[in-house]
Amino acid sequence: MSGKTETPRVAVMRSYLGRARGLGAAGTGVEHWWAQRVGTVALLPLTAWFVFTVLHLAPMDRAAALNFLHAPWNATLLVAFILVTFHHMQLGLQVVIEDYLQAGTRTMAMLVMRGTIGLVGLACLLAALRLAI
Amino acid sequence: MRDVRDALLVGRNSEGRLVRRPMSPFMIPKDYRPQLTSVLSISNRISGVALCAGVLLAAWWLLALTVGDAEFAEVRRFTVSPVGLILLFGWTLALVYHTLGGLRHLMWDTGHGFDLPSVHRTGWAAVGLSLGLTATLWVGAIWWLG
């Protein structure tokens, strides 16, 4: 911290107990934690499928690739991969923002992050649905 | 003092003077020597953030696939360009490492492997397997794609 020599002044006219009260656990963390674990487990097979798909499609022309992703199971797995991946990204980046950004910039960063991930995620989802139908 | 959290970091010493409570310094730069645990921990986070950028390439590829032959060919040109190949290699490494890091976290979540010998064992295993699996994937891909 920069102010090692500066004498701190407290401008808050409240007792220590009054300040500490209500500052315990937020009480909403379990949902986030659990969603992240479930997403992680789901991503293990989905990522393996995605890596296989990328390698499988690499030598194909566009028509063959379209045909591959049109197949019911491949379309299903692609949609699942997109949903879980973007959800996982959003949960992870949320923690990064909470850890490193101060209260002033945090909300804006969170909105920009969620907005960007939401839009790119929707674009991918629509593309996958167009391929499927 | 900016907010309540800041105010809570101020206390009184035994002489009654207000003092800033000491804070634990951040784990990596100047205050601590880099350790396997801290370096692998921040690597998991960095690889995760890098993969968020990597998803943009995957998104571009998927959208181009739905749009047309010319757009799809453009993505193909980029992915086989030197810059594209370096990015793809980096993202492969990040994906493999982040996956192995995720597996370690899932193991810790079940309450296993918290002792230091286990943490070091699985840590070095994650480093070795990341390099090994990434190399295998790329050698396999080069062999498969000619």
CSV table of C-alpha atoms in Angstrom, one decimal:
chain,number,residue,atom,x,y,z
A,1,MET,CA,0.0,0.0,0.0
A,2,SER,CA,1.2,3.5,-0.8
A,3,GLY,CA,0.3,5.2,2.5
A,4,LYS,CA,2.6,3.4,4.9
A,5,THR,CA,3.6,6.6,6.8
A,6,GLU,CA,0.3,8.5,6.5
A,7,THR,CA,-1.8,8.5,9.6
A,8,PRO,CA,-5.2,7.0,8.7
A,9,ARG,CA,-8.3,9.0,9.6
A,10,VAL,CA,-11.7,7.4,10.0
A,11,ALA,CA,-14.5,9.6,8.6
A,12,VAL,CA,-17.2,7.0,9.3
A,13,MET,CA,-19.1,7.9,12.5
A,14,ARG,CA,-20.0,4.4,13.4
A,15,SER,CA,-18.9,1.9,16.1
A,16,TYR,CA,-16.7,-1.0,15.1
A,17,LEU,CA,-19.5,-3.4,15.8
A,18,GLY,CA,-21.9,-1.4,13.7
A,19,ARG,CA,-19.5,-1.4,10.8
A,20,ALA,CA,-18.8,-5.1,11.0
A,21,ARG,CA,-22.4,-6.1,11.3
A,22,GLY,CA,-23.9,-7.5,8.1
A,23,LEU,CA,-20.4,-7.8,6.5
A,24,GLY,CA,-20.2,-11.5,6.8
A,25,ALA,CA,-20.7,-14.0,4.0
A,26,ALA,CA,-22.9,-12.7,1.2
A,27,GLY,CA,-25.0,-15.8,1.5
A,28,THR,CA,-25.2,-16.3,-2.2
A,29,GLY,CA,-21.9,-17.9,-3.1
A,30,VAL,CA,-23.0,-21.6,-3.0
A,31,GLU,CA,-25.0,-21.3,-6.2
A,32,HIS,CA,-22.1,-19.8,-8.1
A,33,TRP,CA,-19.6,-22.4,-6.7
A,34,TRP,CA,-21.9,-25.3,-7.5
A,35,ALA,CA,-22.7,-24.0,-11.1
A,36,GLN,CA,-19.0,-23.7,-11.7
A,37,ARG,CA,-18.3,-27.3,-10.6
A,38,VAL,CA,-21.2,-28.8,-12.6
A,39,GLY,CA,-20.1,-26.8,-15.7
A,40,THR,CA,-16.6,-28.0,-15.2
A,41,VAL,CA,-17.6,-31.7,-15.1
A,42,ALA,CA,-19.9,-31.2,-18.2
A,43,LEU,CA,-17.1,-29.5,-20.1
A,44,LEU,CA,-14.7,-32.4,-19.7
A,45,PRO,CA,-16.5,-34.7,-22.3
A,46,LEU,CA,-17.9,-31.7,-24.3
A,47,THR,CA,-14.4,-30.3,-24.7
A,48,ALA,CA,-13.0,-33.7,-25.8
A,49,TRP,CA,-15.8,-33.8,-28.4
A,50,PHE,CA,-15.0,-30.3,-29.5
A,51,VAL,CA,-11.3,-31.0,-30.0
A,52,PHE,CA,-12.2,-34.2,-31.9
A,53,THR,CA,-14.6,-32.2,-34.1
A,54,VAL,CA,-12.1,-29.4,-34.9
A,55,LEU,CA,-9.6,-32.0,-36.0
A,56,HIS,CA,-12.2,-34.0,-37.9
A,57,LEU,CA,-13.5,-31.0,-39.7
A,58,ALA,CA,-10.1,-29.5,-40.5
A,59,PRO,CA,-9.5,-31.3,-43.8
A,60,MET,CA,-13.2,-31.1,-44.9
A,61,ASP,CA,-14.7,-28.5,-47.3
A,62,ARG,CA,-17.5,-26.3,-46.1
A,63,ALA,CA,-20.3,-28.5,-47.4
A,64,ALA,CA,-19.0,-31.5,-45.6
A,65,ALA,CA,-18.5,-29.5,-42.4
A,66,LEU,CA,-22.1,-28.2,-42.6
A,67,ASN,CA,-23.3,-31.8,-43.2
A,68,PHE,CA,-21.4,-33.0,-40.1
A,69,LEU,CA,-22.8,-30.3,-37.8
A,70,HIS,CA,-26.3,-30.9,-39.2
A,71,ALA,CA,-26.4,-34.4,-37.8
A,72,PRO,CA,-28.7,-34.5,-34.7
A,73,TRP,CA,-26.2,-35.6,-32.1
A,74,ASN,CA,-23.5,-33.3,-33.3
A,75,ALA,CA,-25.9,-30.4,-33.4
A,76,THR,CA,-27.0,-31.3,-29.9
A,77,LEU,CA,-23.5,-31.5,-28.5
A,78,LEU,CA,-22.5,-28.2,-30.3
A,79,VAL,CA,-25.4,-26.4,-28.6
A,80,ALA,CA,-24.6,-28.0,-25.3
A,81,PHE,CA,-20.9,-27.0,-25.7
A,82,ILE,CA,-21.8,-23.4,-26.5
A,83,LEU,CA,-24.2,-23.0,-23.5
A,84,VAL,CA,-21.9,-24.6,-20.9
A,85,THR,CA,-18.8,-22.8,-22.2
A,86,PHE,CA,-20.2,-19.3,-22.2
A,87,HIS,CA,-21.8,-19.9,-18.8
A,88,HIS,CA,-18.4,-21.2,-17.5
A,89,MET,CA,-16.6,-18.2,-19.0
A,90,GLN,CA,-19.0,-15.7,-17.4
A,91,LEU,CA,-18.7,-17.4,-14.0
A,92,GLY,CA,-14.9,-17.4,-14.2
A,93,LEU,CA,-14.5,-13.8,-15.5
A,94,GLN,CA,-16.9,-12.7,-12.7
A,95,VAL,CA,-14.4,-13.9,-10.1
A,96,VAL,CA,-11.5,-12.3,-11.8
A,97,ILE,CA,-13.3,-9.0,-11.9
A,98,GLU,CA,-14.3,-9.3,-8.3
A,99,ASP,CA,-10.7,-10.1,-7.2
A,100,TYR,CA,-8.9,-7.3,-9.0
A,101,LEU,CA,-11.3,-4.4,-9.6
A,102,GLN,CA,-12.4,-1.8,-7.0
A,103,ALA,CA,-16.0,-1.0,-6.3
A,104,GLY,CA,-16.0,2.0,-8.7
A,105,THR,CA,-15.0,0.2,-11.9
A,106,ARG,CA,-16.3,-3.3,-10.9
A,107,THR,CA,-20.0,-2.9,-11.9
A,108,MET,CA,-19.1,-1.4,-15.3
A,109,ALA,CA,-16.6,-4.1,-16.0
A,110,MET,CA,-19.1,-6.7,-15.0
A,111,LEU,CA,-21.8,-5.2,-17.3
A,112,VAL,CA,-19.4,-5.0,-20.3
A,113,MET,CA,-18.1,-8.6,-19.6
A,114,ARG,CA,-21.7,-10.0,-19.3
A,115,GLY,CA,-22.9,-8.0,-22.4
A,116,THR,CA,-20.0,-9.1,-24.6
A,117,ILE,CA,-20.2,-12.8,-23.5
A,118,GLY,CA,-24.0,-12.7,-23.9
A,119,LEU,CA,-23.9,-11.3,-27.4
A,120,VAL,CA,-21.1,-13.6,-28.7
A,121,GLY,CA,-22.8,-16.5,-27.0
A,122,LEU,CA,-26.1,-15.7,-28.7
A,123,ALA,CA,-24.4,-15.3,-32.0
A,124,CYS,CA,-22.8,-18.7,-31.7
A,125,LEU,CA,-26.0,-20.3,-30.5
A,126,LEU,CA,-28.0,-18.9,-33.5
A,127,ALA,CA,-25.3,-20.1,-35.8
A,128,ALA,CA,-25.4,-23.6,-34.3
A,129,LEU,CA,-29.2,-23.6,-34.6
A,130,ARG,CA,-29.0,-22.5,-38.2
A,131,LEU,CA,-26.7,-25.4,-38.9
A,132,ALA,CA,-28.9,-27.8,-37.1
A,133,ILE,CA,-32.2,-26.9,-38.9
B,1,MET,CA,-10.8,6.2,2.9
B,2,ARG,CA,-13.1,5.2,0.0
B,3,ASP,CA,-15.6,2.8,1.4
B,4,VAL,CA,-16.6,0.7,4.4
B,5,ARG,CA,-14.2,-2.1,3.5
B,6,ASP,CA,-11.4,0.4,3.6
B,7,ALA,CA,-12.5,1.8,7.0
B,8,LEU,CA,-12.5,-1.8,8.4
B,9,LEU,CA,-8.7,-2.0,7.5
B,10,VAL,CA,-8.1,0.7,10.1
B,11,GLY,CA,-7.7,-0.2,13.8
B,12,ARG,CA,-6.3,1.2,17.0
B,13,ASN,CA,-2.9,0.2,18.4
B,14,SER,CA,-2.2,-0.3,22.1
B,15,GLU,CA,-1.5,3.5,22.5
B,16,GLY,CA,-4.9,4.3,21.1
B,17,ARG,CA,-3.6,5.7,17.8
B,18,LEU,CA,-5.3,4.9,14.6
B,19,VAL,CA,-3.2,2.6,12.4
B,20,ARG,CA,-3.7,0.9,9.1
B,21,ARG,CA,-4.0,-2.9,9.7
B,22,PRO,CA,-1.2,-4.8,7.9
B,23,MET,CA,-2.3,-6.6,4.7
B,24,SER,CA,-1.0,-9.8,3.3
B,25,PRO,CA,0.9,-8.9,0.1
B,26,PHE,CA,-0.2,-10.4,-3.3
B,27,MET,CA,1.3,-13.9,-3.8
B,28,ILE,CA,3.5,-13.5,-6.9
B,29,PRO,CA,5.6,-10.4,-7.4
B,30,LYS,CA,8.4,-9.0,-5.1
B,31,ASP,CA,7.2,-10.1,-1.7
B,32,TYR,CA,7.1,-13.9,-2.2
B,33,ARG,CA,9.5,-16.2,-4.1
B,34,PRO,CA,7.5,-17.9,-6.9
B,35,GLN,CA,6.4,-21.4,-5.9
B,36,LEU,CA,4.9,-24.2,-7.8
B,37,THR,CA,1.5,-23.8,-6.0
B,38,SER,CA,1.2,-20.0,-6.6
B,39,VAL,CA,2.5,-20.1,-10.2
B,40,LEU,CA,0.2,-23.0,-11.2
B,41,SER,CA,-2.7,-21.2,-9.5
B,42,ILE,CA,-2.3,-18.0,-11.4
B,43,SER,CA,-1.6,-20.0,-14.6
B,44,ASN,CA,-5.0,-21.6,-14.3
B,45,ARG,CA,-6.6,-18.2,-14.1
B,46,ILE,CA,-4.4,-16.8,-16.9
B,47,SER,CA,-5.1,-19.8,-19.2
B,48,GLY,CA,-8.9,-19.4,-18.4
B,49,VAL,CA,-8.8,-15.7,-19.5
B,50,ALA,CA,-6.8,-16.6,-22.5
B,51,LEU,CA,-9.3,-19.2,-23.5
B,52,CYS,CA,-12.1,-16.6,-23.4
B,53,ALA,CA,-10.1,-14.7,-26.1
B,54,GLY,CA,-9.7,-18.1,-27.9
B,55,VAL,CA,-13.4,-18.6,-28.0
B,56,LEU,CA,-13.6,-15.5,-30.2
B,57,LEU,CA,-11.7,-17.4,-32.9
B,58,ALA,CA,-14.0,-20.4,-32.5
B,59,ALA,CA,-17.0,-18.1,-32.8
B,60,TRP,CA,-15.6,-16.4,-35.9
B,61,TRP,CA,-15.1,-19.9,-37.4
B,62,LEU,CA,-18.7,-21.0,-36.6
B,63,LEU,CA,-20.3,-17.8,-37.9
B,64,ALA,CA,-18.2,-18.0,-41.1
B,65,LEU,CA,-19.3,-21.6,-41.6
B,66,THR,CA,-23.0,-20.5,-41.6
B,67,VAL,CA,-22.4,-17.4,-43.8
B,68,GLY,CA,-20.6,-18.6,-46.9
B,69,ASP,CA,-17.7,-20.2,-48.8
B,70,ALA,CA,-15.6,-16.9,-49.1
B,71,GLU,CA,-15.9,-16.1,-45.4
B,72,PHE,CA,-15.1,-19.7,-44.4
B,73,ALA,CA,-12.0,-19.7,-46.6
B,74,GLU,CA,-10.9,-16.5,-44.9
B,75,VAL,CA,-11.0,-18.1,-41.5
B,76,ARG,CA,-9.0,-21.1,-42.9
B,77,ARG,CA,-6.4,-18.7,-44.4
B,78,PHE,CA,-6.0,-17.1,-40.9
B,79,THR,CA,-5.8,-20.4,-39.0
B,80,VAL,CA,-2.9,-21.7,-41.2
B,81,SER,CA,-1.0,-18.3,-41.2
B,82,PRO,CA,2.0,-18.0,-38.8
B,83,VAL,CA,0.1,-15.8,-36.4
B,84,GLY,CA,-2.9,-18.1,-36.5
B,85,LEU,CA,-0.8,-21.2,-35.9
B,86,ILE,CA,1.0,-19.6,-32.9
B,87,LEU,CA,-2.4,-18.5,-31.4
B,88,LEU,CA,-3.8,-22.0,-32.0
B,89,PHE,CA,-0.8,-23.6,-30.4
B,90,GLY,CA,-1.1,-21.3,-27.4
B,91,TRP,CA,-4.8,-22.0,-27.0
B,92,THR,CA,-4.2,-25.7,-27.2
B,93,LEU,CA,-1.7,-25.5,-24.4
B,94,ALA,CA,-4.1,-23.2,-22.4
B,95,LEU,CA,-7.0,-25.6,-23.0
B,96,VAL,CA,-5.1,-28.7,-21.9
B,97,TYR,CA,-3.6,-27.0,-18.9
B,98,HIS,CA,-6.9,-25.4,-17.8
B,99,THR,CA,-8.6,-28.8,-18.2
B,100,LEU,CA,-6.0,-30.5,-16.0
B,101,GLY,CA,-6.2,-27.6,-13.5
B,102,GLY,CA,-10.0,-28.1,-13.4
B,103,LEU,CA,-9.5,-31.8,-12.7
B,104,ARG,CA,-7.2,-30.9,-9.8
B,105,HIS,CA,-9.8,-28.5,-8.4
B,106,LEU,CA,-12.5,-31.1,-8.7
B,107,MET,CA,-10.2,-33.5,-6.8
B,108,TRP,CA,-9.7,-30.9,-4.1
B,109,ASP,CA,-13.4,-30.3,-4.0
B,110,THR,CA,-13.9,-33.9,-3.0
B,111,GLY,CA,-11.4,-33.3,-0.1
B,112,HIS,CA,-8.5,-35.3,-1.6
B,113,GLY,CA,-4.9,-34.3,-2.3
B,114,PHE,CA,-4.6,-31.3,-0.1
B,115,ASP,CA,-1.3,-32.3,1.6
B,116,LEU,CA,1.8,-30.7,0.2
B,117,PRO,CA,3.4,-33.8,-1.3
B,118,SER,CA,0.2,-34.5,-3.2
B,119,VAL,CA,-0.2,-30.9,-4.3
B,120,HIS,CA,3.4,-31.0,-5.7
B,121,ARG,CA,2.9,-34.4,-7.3
B,122,THR,CA,-0.4,-33.4,-9.1
B,123,GLY,CA,1.1,-30.0,-9.9
B,124,TRP,CA,4.2,-31.4,-11.7
B,125,ALA,CA,1.9,-34.0,-13.3
B,126,ALA,CA,-0.3,-31.1,-14.7
B,127,VAL,CA,2.8,-29.4,-16.1
B,128,GLY,CA,4.2,-32.6,-17.7
B,129,LEU,CA,0.8,-33.7,-19.0
B,130,SER,CA,0.1,-30.3,-20.5
B,131,LEU,CA,3.3,-30.3,-22.5
B,132,GLY,CA,2.9,-34.0,-23.4
B,133,LEU,CA,-0.7,-33.8,-24.4
B,134,THR,CA,-0.3,-30.5,-26.4
B,135,ALA,CA,2.7,-32.0,-28.2
B,136,THR,CA,0.7,-35.2,-28.9
B,137,LEU,CA,-2.3,-33.3,-30.2
B,138,TRP,CA,-0.1,-31.2,-32.6
B,139,VAL,CA,2.0,-34.1,-33.8
B,140,GLY,CA,-1.3,-36.1,-34.3
B,141,ALA,CA,-2.9,-33.1,-36.1
B,142,ILE,CA,0.1,-32.6,-38.4
B,143,TRP,CA,0.2,-36.3,-39.2
B,144,TRP,CA,-3.6,-36.4,-39.8
B,145,LEU,CA,-3.8,-33.3,-41.9
B,146,GLY,CA,-0.6,-33.9,-43.8
